[in-house]
Coordinates of C-alpha atoms in Angstrom, one line a residue:
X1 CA 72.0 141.6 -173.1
X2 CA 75.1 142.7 -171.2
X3 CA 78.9 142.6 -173.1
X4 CA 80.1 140.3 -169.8
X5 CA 77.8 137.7 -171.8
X6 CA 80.5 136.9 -174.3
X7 CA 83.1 136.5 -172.1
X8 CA 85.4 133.6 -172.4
X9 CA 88.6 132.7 -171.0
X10 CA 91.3 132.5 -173.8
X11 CA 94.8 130.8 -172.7
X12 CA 97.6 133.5 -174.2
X13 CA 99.5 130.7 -176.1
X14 CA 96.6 130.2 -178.3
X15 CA 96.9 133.4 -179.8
X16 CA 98.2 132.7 -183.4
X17 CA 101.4 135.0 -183.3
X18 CA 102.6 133.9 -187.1
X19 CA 100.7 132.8 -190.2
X20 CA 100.8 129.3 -191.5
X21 CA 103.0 128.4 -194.3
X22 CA 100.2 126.8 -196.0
X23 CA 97.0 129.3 -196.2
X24 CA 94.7 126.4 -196.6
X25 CA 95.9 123.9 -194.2
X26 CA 95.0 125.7 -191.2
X27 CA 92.1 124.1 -189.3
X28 CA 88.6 124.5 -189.6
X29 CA 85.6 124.1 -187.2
X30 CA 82.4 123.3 -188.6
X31 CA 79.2 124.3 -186.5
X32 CA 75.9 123.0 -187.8
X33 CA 73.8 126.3 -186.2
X34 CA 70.4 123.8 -186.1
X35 CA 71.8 121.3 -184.3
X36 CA 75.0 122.3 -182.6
X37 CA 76.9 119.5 -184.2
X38 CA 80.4 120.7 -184.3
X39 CA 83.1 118.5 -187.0
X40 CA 87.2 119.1 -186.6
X41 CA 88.5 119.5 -190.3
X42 CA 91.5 121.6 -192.6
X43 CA 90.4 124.7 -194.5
X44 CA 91.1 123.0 -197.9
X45 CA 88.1 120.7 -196.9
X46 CA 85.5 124.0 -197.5
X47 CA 84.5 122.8 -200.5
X48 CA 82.8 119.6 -199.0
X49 CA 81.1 122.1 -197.2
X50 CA 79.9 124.0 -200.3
X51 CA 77.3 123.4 -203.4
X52 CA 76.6 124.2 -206.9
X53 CA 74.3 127.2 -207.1
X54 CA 75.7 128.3 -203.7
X55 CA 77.7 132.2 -203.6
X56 CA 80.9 133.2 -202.2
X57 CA 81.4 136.8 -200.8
X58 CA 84.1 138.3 -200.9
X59 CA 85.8 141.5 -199.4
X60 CA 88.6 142.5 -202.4
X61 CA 89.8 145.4 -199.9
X62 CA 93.5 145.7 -199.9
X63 CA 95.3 146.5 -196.8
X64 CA 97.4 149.5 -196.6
X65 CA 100.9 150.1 -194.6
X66 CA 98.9 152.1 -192.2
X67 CA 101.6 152.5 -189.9
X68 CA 103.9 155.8 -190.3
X69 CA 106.6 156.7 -187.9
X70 CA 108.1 159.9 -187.7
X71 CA 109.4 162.6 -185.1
X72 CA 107.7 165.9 -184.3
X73 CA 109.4 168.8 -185.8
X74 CA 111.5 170.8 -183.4
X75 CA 111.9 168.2 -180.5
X76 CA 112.6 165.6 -182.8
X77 CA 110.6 163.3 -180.4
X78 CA 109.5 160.2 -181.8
X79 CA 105.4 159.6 -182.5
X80 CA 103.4 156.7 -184.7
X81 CA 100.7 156.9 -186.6
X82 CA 98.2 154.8 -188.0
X83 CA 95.6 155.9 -190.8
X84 CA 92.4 155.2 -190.4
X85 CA 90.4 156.9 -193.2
X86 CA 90.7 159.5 -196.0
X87 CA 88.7 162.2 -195.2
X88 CA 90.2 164.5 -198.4
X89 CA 92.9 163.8 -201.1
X90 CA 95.8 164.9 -198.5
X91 CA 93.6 164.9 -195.7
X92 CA 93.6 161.4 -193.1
X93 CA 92.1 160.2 -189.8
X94 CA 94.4 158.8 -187.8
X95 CA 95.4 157.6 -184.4
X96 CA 98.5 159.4 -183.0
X97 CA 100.6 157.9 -179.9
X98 CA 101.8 159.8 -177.9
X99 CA 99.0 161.8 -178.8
X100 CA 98.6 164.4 -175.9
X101 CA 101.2 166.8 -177.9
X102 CA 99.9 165.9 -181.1
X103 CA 97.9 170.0 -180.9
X104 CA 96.9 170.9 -184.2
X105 CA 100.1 173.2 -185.4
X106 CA 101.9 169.8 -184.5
X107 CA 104.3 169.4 -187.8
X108 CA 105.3 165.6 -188.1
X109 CA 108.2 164.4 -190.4
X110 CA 108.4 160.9 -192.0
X111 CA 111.3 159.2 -193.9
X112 CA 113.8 162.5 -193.6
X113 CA 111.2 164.7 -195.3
X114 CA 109.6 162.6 -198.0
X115 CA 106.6 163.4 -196.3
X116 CA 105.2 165.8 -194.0
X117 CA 102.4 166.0 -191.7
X118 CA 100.7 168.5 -189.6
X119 CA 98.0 168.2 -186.9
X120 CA 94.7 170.1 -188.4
X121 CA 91.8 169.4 -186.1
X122 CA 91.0 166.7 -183.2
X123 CA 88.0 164.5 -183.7
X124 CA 86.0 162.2 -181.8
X125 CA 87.8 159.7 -179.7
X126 CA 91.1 161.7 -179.4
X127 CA 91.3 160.7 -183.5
X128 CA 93.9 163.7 -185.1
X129 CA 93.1 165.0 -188.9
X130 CA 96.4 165.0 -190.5
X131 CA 97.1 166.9 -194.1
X132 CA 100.2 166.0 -195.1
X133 CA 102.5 167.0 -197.7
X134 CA 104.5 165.7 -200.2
X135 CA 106.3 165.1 -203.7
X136 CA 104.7 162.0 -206.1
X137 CA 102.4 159.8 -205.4
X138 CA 101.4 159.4 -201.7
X139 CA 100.5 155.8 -201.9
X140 CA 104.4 155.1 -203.2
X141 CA 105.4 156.9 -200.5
X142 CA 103.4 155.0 -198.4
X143 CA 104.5 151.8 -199.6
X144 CA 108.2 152.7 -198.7
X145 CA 107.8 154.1 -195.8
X146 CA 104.6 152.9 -194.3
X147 CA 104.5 149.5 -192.2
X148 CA 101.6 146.8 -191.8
X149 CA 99.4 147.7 -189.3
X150 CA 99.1 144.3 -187.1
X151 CA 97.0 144.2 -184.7
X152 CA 98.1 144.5 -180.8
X153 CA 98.1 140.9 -180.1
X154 CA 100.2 139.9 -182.7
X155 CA 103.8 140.8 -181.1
X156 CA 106.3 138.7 -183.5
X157 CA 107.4 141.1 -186.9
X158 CA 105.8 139.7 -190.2
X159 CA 108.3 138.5 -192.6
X160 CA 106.1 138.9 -195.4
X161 CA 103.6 141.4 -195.5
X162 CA 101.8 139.6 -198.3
X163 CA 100.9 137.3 -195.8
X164 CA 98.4 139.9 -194.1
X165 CA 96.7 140.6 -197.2
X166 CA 93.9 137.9 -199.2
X167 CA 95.3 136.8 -202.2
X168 CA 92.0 138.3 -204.2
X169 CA 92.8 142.1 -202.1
X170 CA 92.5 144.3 -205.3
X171 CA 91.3 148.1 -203.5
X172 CA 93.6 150.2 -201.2
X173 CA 92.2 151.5 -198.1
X174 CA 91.7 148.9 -195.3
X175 CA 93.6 149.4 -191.7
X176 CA 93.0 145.8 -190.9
X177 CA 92.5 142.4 -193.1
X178 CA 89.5 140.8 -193.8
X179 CA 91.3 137.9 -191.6
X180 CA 88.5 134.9 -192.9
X181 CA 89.5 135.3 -196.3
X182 CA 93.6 134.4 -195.5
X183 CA 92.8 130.9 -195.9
X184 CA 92.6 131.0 -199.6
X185 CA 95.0 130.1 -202.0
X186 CA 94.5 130.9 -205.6
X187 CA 94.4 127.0 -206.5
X188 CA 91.5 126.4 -203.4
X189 CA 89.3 129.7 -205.4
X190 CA 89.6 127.5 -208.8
X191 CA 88.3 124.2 -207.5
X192 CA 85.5 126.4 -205.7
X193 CA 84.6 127.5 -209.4
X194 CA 85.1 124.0 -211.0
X195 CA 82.4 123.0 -208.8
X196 CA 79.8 125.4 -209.9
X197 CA 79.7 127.9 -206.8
X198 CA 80.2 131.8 -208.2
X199 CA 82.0 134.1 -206.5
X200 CA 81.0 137.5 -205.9
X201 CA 83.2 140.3 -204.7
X202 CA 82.2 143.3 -202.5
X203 CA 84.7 145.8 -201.3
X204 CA 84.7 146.7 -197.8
X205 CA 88.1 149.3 -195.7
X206 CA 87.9 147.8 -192.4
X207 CA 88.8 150.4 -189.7
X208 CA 89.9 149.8 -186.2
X209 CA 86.1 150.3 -185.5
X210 CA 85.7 146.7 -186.0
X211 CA 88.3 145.8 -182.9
X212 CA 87.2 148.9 -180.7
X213 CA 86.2 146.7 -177.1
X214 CA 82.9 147.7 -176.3
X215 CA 83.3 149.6 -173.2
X216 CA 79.6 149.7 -172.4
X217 CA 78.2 146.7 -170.6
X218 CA 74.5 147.1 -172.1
X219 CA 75.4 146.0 -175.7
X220 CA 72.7 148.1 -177.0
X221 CA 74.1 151.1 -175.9
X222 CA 77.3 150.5 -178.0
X223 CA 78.0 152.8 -181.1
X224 CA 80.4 151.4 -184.2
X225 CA 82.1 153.2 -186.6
X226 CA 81.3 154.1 -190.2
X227 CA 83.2 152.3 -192.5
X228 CA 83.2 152.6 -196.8
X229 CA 82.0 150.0 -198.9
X230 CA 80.8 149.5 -201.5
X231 CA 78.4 146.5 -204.0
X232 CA 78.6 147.1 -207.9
X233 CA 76.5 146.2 -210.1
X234 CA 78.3 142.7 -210.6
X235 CA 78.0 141.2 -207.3
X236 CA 74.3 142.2 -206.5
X237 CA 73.2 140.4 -209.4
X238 CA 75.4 137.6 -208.9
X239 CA 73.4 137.3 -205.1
X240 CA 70.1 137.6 -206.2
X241 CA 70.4 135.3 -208.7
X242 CA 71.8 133.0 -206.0
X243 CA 68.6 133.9 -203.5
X244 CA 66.6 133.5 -206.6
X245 CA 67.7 130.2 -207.5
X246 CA 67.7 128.3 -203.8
X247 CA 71.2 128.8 -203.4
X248 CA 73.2 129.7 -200.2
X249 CA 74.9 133.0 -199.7
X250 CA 78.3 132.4 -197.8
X251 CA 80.1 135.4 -196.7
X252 CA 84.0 134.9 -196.4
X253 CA 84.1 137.0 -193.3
X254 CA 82.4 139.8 -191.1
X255 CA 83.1 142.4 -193.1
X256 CA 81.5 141.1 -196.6
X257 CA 78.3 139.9 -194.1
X258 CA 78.5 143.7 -192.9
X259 CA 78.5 144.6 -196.9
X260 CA 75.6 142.5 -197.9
X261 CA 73.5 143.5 -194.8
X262 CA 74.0 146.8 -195.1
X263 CA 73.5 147.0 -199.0
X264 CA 70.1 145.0 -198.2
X265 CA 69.0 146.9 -195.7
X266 CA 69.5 150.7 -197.8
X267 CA 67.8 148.8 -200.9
X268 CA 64.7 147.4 -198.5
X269 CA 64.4 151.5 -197.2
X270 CA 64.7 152.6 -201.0
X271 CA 62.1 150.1 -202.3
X272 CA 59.3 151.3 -199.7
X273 CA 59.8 155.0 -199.9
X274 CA 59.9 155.0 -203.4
X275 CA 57.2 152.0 -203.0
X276 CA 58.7 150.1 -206.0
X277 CA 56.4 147.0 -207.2
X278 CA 60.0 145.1 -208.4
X279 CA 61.8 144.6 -205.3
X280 CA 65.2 143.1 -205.6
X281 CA 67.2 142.0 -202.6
X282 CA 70.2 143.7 -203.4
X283 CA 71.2 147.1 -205.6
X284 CA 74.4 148.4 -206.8
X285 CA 75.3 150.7 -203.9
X286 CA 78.5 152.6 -201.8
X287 CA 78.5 154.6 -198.7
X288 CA 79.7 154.4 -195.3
X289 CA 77.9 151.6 -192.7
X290 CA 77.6 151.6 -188.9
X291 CA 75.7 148.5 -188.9
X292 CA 75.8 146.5 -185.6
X293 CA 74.8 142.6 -186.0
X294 CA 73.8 141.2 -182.2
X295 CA 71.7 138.4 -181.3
X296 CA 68.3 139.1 -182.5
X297 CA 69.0 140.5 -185.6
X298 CA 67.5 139.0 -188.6
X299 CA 69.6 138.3 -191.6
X300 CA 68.3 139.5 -195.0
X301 CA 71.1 138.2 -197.4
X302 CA 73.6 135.9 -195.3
X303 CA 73.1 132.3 -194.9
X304 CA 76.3 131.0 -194.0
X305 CA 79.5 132.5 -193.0
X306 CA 83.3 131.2 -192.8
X307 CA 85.2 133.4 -190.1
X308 CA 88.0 133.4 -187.7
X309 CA 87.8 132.8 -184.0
X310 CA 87.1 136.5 -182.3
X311 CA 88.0 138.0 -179.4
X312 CA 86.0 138.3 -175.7
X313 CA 83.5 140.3 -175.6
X314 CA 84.0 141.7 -179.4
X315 CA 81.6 143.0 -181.5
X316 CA 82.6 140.5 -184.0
X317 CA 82.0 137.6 -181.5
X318 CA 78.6 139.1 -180.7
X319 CA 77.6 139.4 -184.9
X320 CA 78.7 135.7 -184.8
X321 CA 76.3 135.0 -181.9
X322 CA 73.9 136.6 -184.0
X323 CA 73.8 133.8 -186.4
X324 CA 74.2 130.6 -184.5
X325 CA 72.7 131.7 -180.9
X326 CA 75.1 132.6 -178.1
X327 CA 74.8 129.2 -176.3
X328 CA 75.7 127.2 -179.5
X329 CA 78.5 129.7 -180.1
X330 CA 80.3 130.0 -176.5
X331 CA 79.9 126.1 -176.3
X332 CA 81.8 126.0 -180.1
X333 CA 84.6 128.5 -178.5
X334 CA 84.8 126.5 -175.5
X335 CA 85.6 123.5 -177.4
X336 CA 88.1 125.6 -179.7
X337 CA 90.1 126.2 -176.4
X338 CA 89.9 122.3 -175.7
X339 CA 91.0 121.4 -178.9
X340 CA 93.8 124.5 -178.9
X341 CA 92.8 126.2 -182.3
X342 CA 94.8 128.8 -183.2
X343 CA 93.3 132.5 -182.7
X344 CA 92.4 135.7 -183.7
X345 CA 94.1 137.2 -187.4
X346 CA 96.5 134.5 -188.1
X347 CA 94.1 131.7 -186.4
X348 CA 92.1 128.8 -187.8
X349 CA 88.7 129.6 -189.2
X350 CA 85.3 128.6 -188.7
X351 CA 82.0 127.5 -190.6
X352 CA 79.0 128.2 -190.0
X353 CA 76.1 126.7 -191.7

């Protein structure tokens, strides 16, 4: 399986640069994965889509203003940084530009002193550790001086920076949205519950792992990075009852299927090696996931999943591929170009069932 595979051309105007006044009124394509039949409807239509007795996962991850900018003690020359993970209490990953003087020694000031950083150690990928230093509460400081960390393609400057974040985001500590679940609105959540469909919520930080392009072109050969999450005791009961009962498992995104899957797969390895007679699907469980969804993998948990449209040759595209087949899927994204859905983070969303 080569990454050229899931290429597709993308026209540049189709890449949603601002979000939609209305969450739910974007546009939603709806793949049938047996068939292939594909049906051109709104995001507020879901719910036809959905049953009692069916689950809804969701990633409750909260996006932090990963984006710092500063200026290098000394020179005074400017440098950004994004976090990427906590390592410690004062103690961050990040990705430094320009990042070839970025030594460790390197002092960086933010926000005329409110906080400092220095350079501590360089990690795989050219990633700096950071500790930095400061007076109060560092996610205060963060939030005034800290900016939303858009991704690349998105070029225009978010008005509102509540409009990169779900309206359920509860848990600080993702570098990226879990872009699927912008198409709620608190009002389309409540008719989901009216109709007898419970919701469960997993928690998920989305690094810049997840947009990493694969560089190799044997997809095999490709190696993501870890990322926290985390199931309580809440939600894996609330899907195993749901697998129990007949009902569907939909994952609002590819970070809650990443949750689920991985959750499922450390409870299957637990089960055998402590060779339990009562196996359950699912236990209460956090850690940190590399998992890597390609075609051929076989889903324990997932049965449907509502999602974005993802870029070329992304992992993301390849988990989706995973699901429906490639062939269904590049014909689906084919037709998404035809029809000019809107792209990537701010973009329309898709079903798959």
């Amino acid at each position: 399986m080569k990454t050229s595979d899931f290429y597709f051309d993308l026209p540049q105007e189709l890449i949603a640069q601002d979000p939609l006044e209305d969450r739910s009124s974007s546009r939603l394509l709806v793949l049938d994965r047996e068939t292939g039949e594909i049906q051109h409807r709104h995001f507020y239509d879901i719910l036809e889509y959905l049953n009692p007795g069916d689950c809804l996962v969701l990633n409750n991850t909260k996006v932090i203003p990963a984006r710092l900018y500063g200026v290098r003690e000394g020179t005074g020359a400017a440098i950004e940084i994004l976090l990427l993970k906590r390592k410690e209490n004062s103690v961050w990953e990040t990705l430094v530009r320009p990042g070839k003087k970025a030594r460790p020694g390197t002092k960086i000031i933010f926000g005329d002193g409110l906080l400092t950083g220095e350079v501590i150690d360089i990690v795989e990928e050219g990633n700096r550790l950071i500790r930095f230093t400061y007076e109060g509460v560092f996610e205060e400081i963060l939030d005034r001086l800290g900016q939303m960390p858009l991704p690349p393609y998105i070029t225009h400057e978010l008005k509102d920076k509540n409009r990169y974040q779900t309206v359920y985001a509860k848990y600080d500590g993702s570098a990226a949205a879990p872009t699927a679940g912008l198409h709620f609105t608190p009002e389309l959540l409540e008719k989901v519950k009216e109709k007898g469909i419970r919701i469960a919520e997993v928690t998920l930080h989305v690094g810049l792992g997840t947009f990493r392009p694969v560089k190799v072109e044997d997809v095999t050969q490709h190696h993501m990075h870890s990322e926290f999450y985390q199931v309580d005791e809440e939600a894996a009961r609330i899907i195993n009852e749901t697998k129990e009962s007949g009902g569907r498992v939909i994952c609002v995104g590819t970070t809650s299927c990443r949750t689920v899957e991985s959750a499922a797969m450390r409870a299957a390895q637990q089960q055998s090696s402590e060779h339990t007679v009562e196996q359950q699907l699912l236990q209460p469980c956090s850690g940190w996931t590399d998992i890597f969804i390609y075609p051929g993998y076989q889903f324990r948990v997932l049965d449907c999943l509502i999602t974005n449209f993802h870029l070329p040759e992304s992992t993301l595209l390849m988990l989706v591929s995973a699901l429906a087949g490639k062939d269904r899927i590049m014909s689906a994204y084919e037709e998404a170009v035809k029809e000019k859905y809107r792209f990537f983070s701010f973009g329309d969303a898709m079903l798959i069932h």
